[in-house]
Short mmCIF file of C-alpha atoms in Angstrom, two decimals:
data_model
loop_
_atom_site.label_atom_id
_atom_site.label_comp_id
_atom_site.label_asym_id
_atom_site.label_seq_id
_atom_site.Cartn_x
_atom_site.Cartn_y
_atom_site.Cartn_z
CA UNK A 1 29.92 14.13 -19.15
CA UNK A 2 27.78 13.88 -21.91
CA UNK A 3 23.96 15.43 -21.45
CA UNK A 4 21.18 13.17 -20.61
CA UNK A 5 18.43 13.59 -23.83
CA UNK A 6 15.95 13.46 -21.18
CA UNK A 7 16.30 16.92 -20.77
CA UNK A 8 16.07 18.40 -24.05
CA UNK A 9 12.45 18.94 -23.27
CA UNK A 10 12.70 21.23 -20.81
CA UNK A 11 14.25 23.75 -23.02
CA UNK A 12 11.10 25.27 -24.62
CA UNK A 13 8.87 24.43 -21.36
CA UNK A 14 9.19 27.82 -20.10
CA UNK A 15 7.90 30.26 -22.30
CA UNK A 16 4.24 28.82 -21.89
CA UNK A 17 3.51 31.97 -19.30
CA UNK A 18 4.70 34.73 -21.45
CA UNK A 19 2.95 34.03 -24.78
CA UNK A 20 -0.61 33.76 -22.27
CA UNK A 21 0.46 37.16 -20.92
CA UNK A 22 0.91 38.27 -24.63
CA UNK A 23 -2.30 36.63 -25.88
CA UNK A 24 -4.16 38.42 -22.98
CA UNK A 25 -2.62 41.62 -23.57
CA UNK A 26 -3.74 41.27 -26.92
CA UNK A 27 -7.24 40.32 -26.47
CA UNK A 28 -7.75 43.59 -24.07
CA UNK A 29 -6.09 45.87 -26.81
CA UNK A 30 -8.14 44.79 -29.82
CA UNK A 31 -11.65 43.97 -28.01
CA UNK A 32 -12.00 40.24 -29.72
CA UNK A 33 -9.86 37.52 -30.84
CA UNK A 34 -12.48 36.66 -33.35
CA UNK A 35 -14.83 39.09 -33.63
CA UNK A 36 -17.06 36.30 -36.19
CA UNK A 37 -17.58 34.22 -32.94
CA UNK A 38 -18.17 36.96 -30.83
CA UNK A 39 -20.39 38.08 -33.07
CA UNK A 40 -22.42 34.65 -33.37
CA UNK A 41 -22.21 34.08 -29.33
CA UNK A 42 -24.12 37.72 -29.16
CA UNK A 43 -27.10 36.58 -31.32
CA UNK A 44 -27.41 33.46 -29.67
CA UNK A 45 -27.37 35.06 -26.11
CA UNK A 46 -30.86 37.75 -28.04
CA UNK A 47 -27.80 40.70 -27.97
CA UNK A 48 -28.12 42.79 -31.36
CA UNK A 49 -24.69 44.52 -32.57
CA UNK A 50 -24.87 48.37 -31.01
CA UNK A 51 -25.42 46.71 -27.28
CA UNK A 52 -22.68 44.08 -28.55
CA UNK A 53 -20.22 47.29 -28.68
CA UNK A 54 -21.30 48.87 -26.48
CA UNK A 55 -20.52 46.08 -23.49
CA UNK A 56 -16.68 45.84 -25.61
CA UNK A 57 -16.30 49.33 -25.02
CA UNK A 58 -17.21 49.05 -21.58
CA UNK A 59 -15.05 45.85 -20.56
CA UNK A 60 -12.28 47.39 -22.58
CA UNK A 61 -12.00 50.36 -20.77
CA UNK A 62 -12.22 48.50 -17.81
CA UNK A 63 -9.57 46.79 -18.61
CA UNK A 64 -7.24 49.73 -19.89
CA UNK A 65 -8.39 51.16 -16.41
CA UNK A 66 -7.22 48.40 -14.42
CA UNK A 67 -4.30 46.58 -16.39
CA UNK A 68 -3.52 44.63 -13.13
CA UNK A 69 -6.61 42.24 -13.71
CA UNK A 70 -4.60 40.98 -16.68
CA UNK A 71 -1.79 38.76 -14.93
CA UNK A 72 -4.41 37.76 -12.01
CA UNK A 73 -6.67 36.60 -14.89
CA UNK A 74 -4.07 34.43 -16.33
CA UNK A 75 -3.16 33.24 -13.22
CA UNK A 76 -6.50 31.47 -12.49
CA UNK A 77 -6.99 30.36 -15.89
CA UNK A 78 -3.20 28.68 -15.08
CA UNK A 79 -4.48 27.36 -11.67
CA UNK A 80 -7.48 26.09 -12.77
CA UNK A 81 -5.42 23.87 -16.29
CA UNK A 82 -3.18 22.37 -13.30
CA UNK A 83 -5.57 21.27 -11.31
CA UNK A 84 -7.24 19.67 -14.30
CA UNK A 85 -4.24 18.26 -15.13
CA UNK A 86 -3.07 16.83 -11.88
CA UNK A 87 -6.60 15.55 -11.37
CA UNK A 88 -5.93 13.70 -14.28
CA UNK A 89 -2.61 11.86 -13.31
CA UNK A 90 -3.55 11.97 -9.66
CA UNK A 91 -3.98 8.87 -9.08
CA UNK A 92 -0.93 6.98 -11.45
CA UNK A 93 1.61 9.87 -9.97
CA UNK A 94 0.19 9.31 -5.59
CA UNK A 95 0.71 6.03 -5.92
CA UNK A 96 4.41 5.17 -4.75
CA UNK A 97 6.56 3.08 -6.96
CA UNK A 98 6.56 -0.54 -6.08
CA UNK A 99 4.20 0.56 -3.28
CA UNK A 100 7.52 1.66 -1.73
CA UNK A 101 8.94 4.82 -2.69
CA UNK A 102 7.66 6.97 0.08
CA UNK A 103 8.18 8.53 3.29
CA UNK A 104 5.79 9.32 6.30
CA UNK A 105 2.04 8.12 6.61
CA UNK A 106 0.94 6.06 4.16
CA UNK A 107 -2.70 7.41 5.37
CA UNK A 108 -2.18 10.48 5.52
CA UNK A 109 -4.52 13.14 4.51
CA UNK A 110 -2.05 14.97 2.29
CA UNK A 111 0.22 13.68 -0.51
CA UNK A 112 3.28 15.58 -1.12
CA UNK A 113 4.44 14.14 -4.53
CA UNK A 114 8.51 15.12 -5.23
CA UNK A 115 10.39 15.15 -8.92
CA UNK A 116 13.69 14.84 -8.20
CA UNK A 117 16.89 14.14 -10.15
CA UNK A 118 20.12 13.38 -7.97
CA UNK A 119 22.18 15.94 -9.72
CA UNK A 120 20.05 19.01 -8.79
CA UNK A 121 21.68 21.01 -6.41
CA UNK A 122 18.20 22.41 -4.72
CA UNK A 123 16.64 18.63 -4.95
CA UNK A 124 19.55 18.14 -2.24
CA UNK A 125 18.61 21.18 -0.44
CA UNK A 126 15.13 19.98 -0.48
CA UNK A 127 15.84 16.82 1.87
CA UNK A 128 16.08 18.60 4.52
CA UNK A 129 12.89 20.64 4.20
CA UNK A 130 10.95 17.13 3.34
CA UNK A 131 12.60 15.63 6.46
CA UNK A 132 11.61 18.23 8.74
CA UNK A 133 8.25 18.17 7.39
CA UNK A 134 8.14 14.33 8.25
CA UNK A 135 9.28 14.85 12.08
CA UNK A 136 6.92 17.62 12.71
CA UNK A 137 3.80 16.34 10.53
CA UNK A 138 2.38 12.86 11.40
CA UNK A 139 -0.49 13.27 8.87
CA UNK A 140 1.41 13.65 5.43
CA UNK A 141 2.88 10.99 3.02
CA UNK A 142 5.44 12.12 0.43
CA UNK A 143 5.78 10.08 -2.42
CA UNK A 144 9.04 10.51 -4.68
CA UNK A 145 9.26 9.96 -8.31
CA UNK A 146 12.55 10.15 -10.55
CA UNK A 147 12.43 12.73 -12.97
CA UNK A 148 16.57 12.25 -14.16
CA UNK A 149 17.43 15.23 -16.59
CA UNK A 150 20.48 16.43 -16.24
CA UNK A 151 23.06 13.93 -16.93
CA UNK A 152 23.35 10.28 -17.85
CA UNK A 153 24.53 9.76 -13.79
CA UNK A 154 21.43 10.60 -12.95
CA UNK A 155 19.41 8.31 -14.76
CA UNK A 156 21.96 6.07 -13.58
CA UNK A 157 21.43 6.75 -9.97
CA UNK A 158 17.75 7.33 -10.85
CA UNK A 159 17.46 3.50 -12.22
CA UNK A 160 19.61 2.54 -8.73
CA UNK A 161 16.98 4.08 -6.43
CA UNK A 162 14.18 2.23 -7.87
CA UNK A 163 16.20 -0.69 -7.66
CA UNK A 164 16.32 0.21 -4.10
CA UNK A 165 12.23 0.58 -4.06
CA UNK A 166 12.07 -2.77 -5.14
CA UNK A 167 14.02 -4.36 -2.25
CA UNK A 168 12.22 -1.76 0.28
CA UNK A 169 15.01 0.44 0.72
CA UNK A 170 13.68 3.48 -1.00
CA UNK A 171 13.77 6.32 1.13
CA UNK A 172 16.93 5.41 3.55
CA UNK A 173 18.99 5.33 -0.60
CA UNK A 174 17.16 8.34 -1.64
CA UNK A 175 19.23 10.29 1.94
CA UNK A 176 22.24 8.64 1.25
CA UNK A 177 22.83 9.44 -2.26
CA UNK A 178 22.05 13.17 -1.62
CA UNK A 179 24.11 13.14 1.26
CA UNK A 180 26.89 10.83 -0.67
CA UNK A 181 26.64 13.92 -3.09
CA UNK A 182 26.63 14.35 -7.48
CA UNK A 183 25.90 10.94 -9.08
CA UNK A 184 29.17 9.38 -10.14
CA UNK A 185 29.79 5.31 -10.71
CA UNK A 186 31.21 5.09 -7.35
CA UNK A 187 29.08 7.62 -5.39
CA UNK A 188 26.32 5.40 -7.17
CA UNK A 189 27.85 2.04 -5.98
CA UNK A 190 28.57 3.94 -2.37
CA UNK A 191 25.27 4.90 -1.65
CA UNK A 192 23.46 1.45 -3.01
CA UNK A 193 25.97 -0.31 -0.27
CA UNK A 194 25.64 1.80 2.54
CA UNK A 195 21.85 1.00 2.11
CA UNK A 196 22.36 -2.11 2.22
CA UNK A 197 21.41 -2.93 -1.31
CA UNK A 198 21.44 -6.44 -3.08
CA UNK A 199 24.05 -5.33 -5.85
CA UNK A 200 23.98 -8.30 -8.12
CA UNK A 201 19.74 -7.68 -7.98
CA UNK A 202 19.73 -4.09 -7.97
CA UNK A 203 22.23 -3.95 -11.12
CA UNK A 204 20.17 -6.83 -13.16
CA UNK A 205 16.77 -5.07 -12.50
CA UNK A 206 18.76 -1.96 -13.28
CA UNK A 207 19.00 -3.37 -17.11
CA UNK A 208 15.33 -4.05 -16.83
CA UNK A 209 12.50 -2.63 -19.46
CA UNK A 210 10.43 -1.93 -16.05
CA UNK A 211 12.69 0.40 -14.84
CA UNK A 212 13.09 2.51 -17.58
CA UNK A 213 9.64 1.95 -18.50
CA UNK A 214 9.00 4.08 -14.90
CA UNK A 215 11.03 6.42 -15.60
CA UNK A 216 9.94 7.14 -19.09
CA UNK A 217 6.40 7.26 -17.36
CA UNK A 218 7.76 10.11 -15.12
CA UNK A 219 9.16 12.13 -17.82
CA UNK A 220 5.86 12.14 -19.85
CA UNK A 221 3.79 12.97 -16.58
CA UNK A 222 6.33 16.08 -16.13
CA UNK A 223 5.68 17.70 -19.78
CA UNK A 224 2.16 17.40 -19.15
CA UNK A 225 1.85 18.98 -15.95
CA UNK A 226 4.30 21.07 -17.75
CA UNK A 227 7.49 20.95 -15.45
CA UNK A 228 10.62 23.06 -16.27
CA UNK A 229 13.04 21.81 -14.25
CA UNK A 230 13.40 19.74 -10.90
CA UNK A 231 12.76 19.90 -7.49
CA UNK A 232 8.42 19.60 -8.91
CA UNK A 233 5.74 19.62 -6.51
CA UNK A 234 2.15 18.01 -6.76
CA UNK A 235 0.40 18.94 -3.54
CA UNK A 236 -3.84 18.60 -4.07
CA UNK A 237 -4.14 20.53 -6.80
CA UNK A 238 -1.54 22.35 -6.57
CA UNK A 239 2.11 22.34 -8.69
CA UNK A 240 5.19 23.90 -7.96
CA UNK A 241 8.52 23.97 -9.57
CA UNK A 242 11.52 24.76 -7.79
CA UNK A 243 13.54 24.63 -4.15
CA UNK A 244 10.15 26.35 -2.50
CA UNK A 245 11.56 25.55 1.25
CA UNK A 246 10.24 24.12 4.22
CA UNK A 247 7.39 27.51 4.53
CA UNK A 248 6.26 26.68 0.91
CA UNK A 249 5.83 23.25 1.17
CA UNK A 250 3.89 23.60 4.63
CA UNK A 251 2.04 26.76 2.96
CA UNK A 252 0.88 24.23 -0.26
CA UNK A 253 0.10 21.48 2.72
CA UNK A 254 -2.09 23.78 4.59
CA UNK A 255 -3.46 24.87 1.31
CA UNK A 256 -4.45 21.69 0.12
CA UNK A 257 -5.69 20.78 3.71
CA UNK A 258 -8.20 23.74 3.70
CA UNK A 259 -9.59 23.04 0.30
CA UNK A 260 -11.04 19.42 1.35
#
């Protein structure tokens, strides 16, 4: 089966983390990425040049001292661009497509928000994490959005559950085609009828520019928040990519609980 384009991507996504490692590592071995704007912050903050090097010499032996403060600095510089960036899309990616496309409270005080693509093996796993999470937490709402890139199946089955959002069958299509298992034509067409799905509407609105307008929408959201690969996770302002289990998704929901 040919590849979806969707998912060419996703590729390069990953190596964001390692060249901020490098960079960092970097910056602590040479004292100053530009030492001309160091230079000009100093005399603006009334520092003249021999207490300039003197507080680099003292911050980079700190640093050579303590290496470990290198990865925990990039890791709250990371934390702190996603939850810029979610706060961003927050509202566009909480709010469920066609008002449908979600599971559990619709007032509740936490939002799990799921990327999912049909044909990932630990997006299947996942359903049972989310659905335990449902029967034992009254207070959360998970919303799902398709994020199809791994084959053309899945964007077909991807276009077929929003079809399914629009006649207010979201969620019960969203178990069945997991549980029907990979995205096929008839696994497709199996899972839309055990729902209970309108074929004849479901395949016409199928064709339409709104759905793939969504999903485009969905894929663009994902590179920004920077997404390598499906199951993704939006909880607060927190993002997660990845089969993280029932304990990480109730560690992210207590998480985001505590910070309001």
């Amino acid at each position: 089966m040919a590849d979806n384009p969707n998912r060419k991507w996703m590729i390069m996504a990953g190596g964001g983390l390692a060249i901020a490692a490098a960079a960092a590592v970097w910056f602590s071995q040479t004292g100053s990425a530009s030492s001309a704007d160091a230079s000009a912050q100093a005399v603006a903050a009334g520092i003249n040049s021999q207490e300039q090097a003197a507080i680099e010499a003292i911050v980079r032996d700190y640093i050579l001292k303590n290496p470990e403060i290198i990865p925990e600095a990039v890791e709250i510089l990371q934390n702190r661009e996603k939850a810029s960036a979610i706060n961003e899309v927050r509202e566009q990616i909480e709010a469920p497509y066609a008002g449908k496309a979600f599971a559990g409270n619709p007032n509740g005080d936490v939002t799990i928000v799921e990327y999912s693509d049909f044909a990932c093996p630990y997006c299947k796993q996942t359903t049972a994490a989310i659905d335990r999470l449902l029967k034992e937490d009254k207070n959360i709402k998970v919303v799902f959005r398709e994020l199809p890139i791994l084959s053309e199946a899945s964007n077909t089955a991807a276009l077929m559950a929003l079809a399914a959002a629009k006649q207010g069958k979201y969620y019960e299509f969203h178990k069945t085609m997991f549980a029907t298992g990979r995205p096929t034509p008839s696994t497709i067409e199996a899972a839309a009828s055990e729902t209970g799905l309108d074929l004849s509407a479901a395949r016409a609105f199928m064709k339409s520019a709104e759905a793939t307008e969504e999903i485009q929408s969905n894929i663009a959201v994902a590179r920004r928040l920077q997404f390598t690969g499906t199951p993704a996770f939006v909880i607060g302002n927190q993002s997660q990519v990845g089969a993280v289990g029932y304990d990480g998704l109730k560690e992210m929901v207590a998480k985001a609980r505590g910070s309001k």
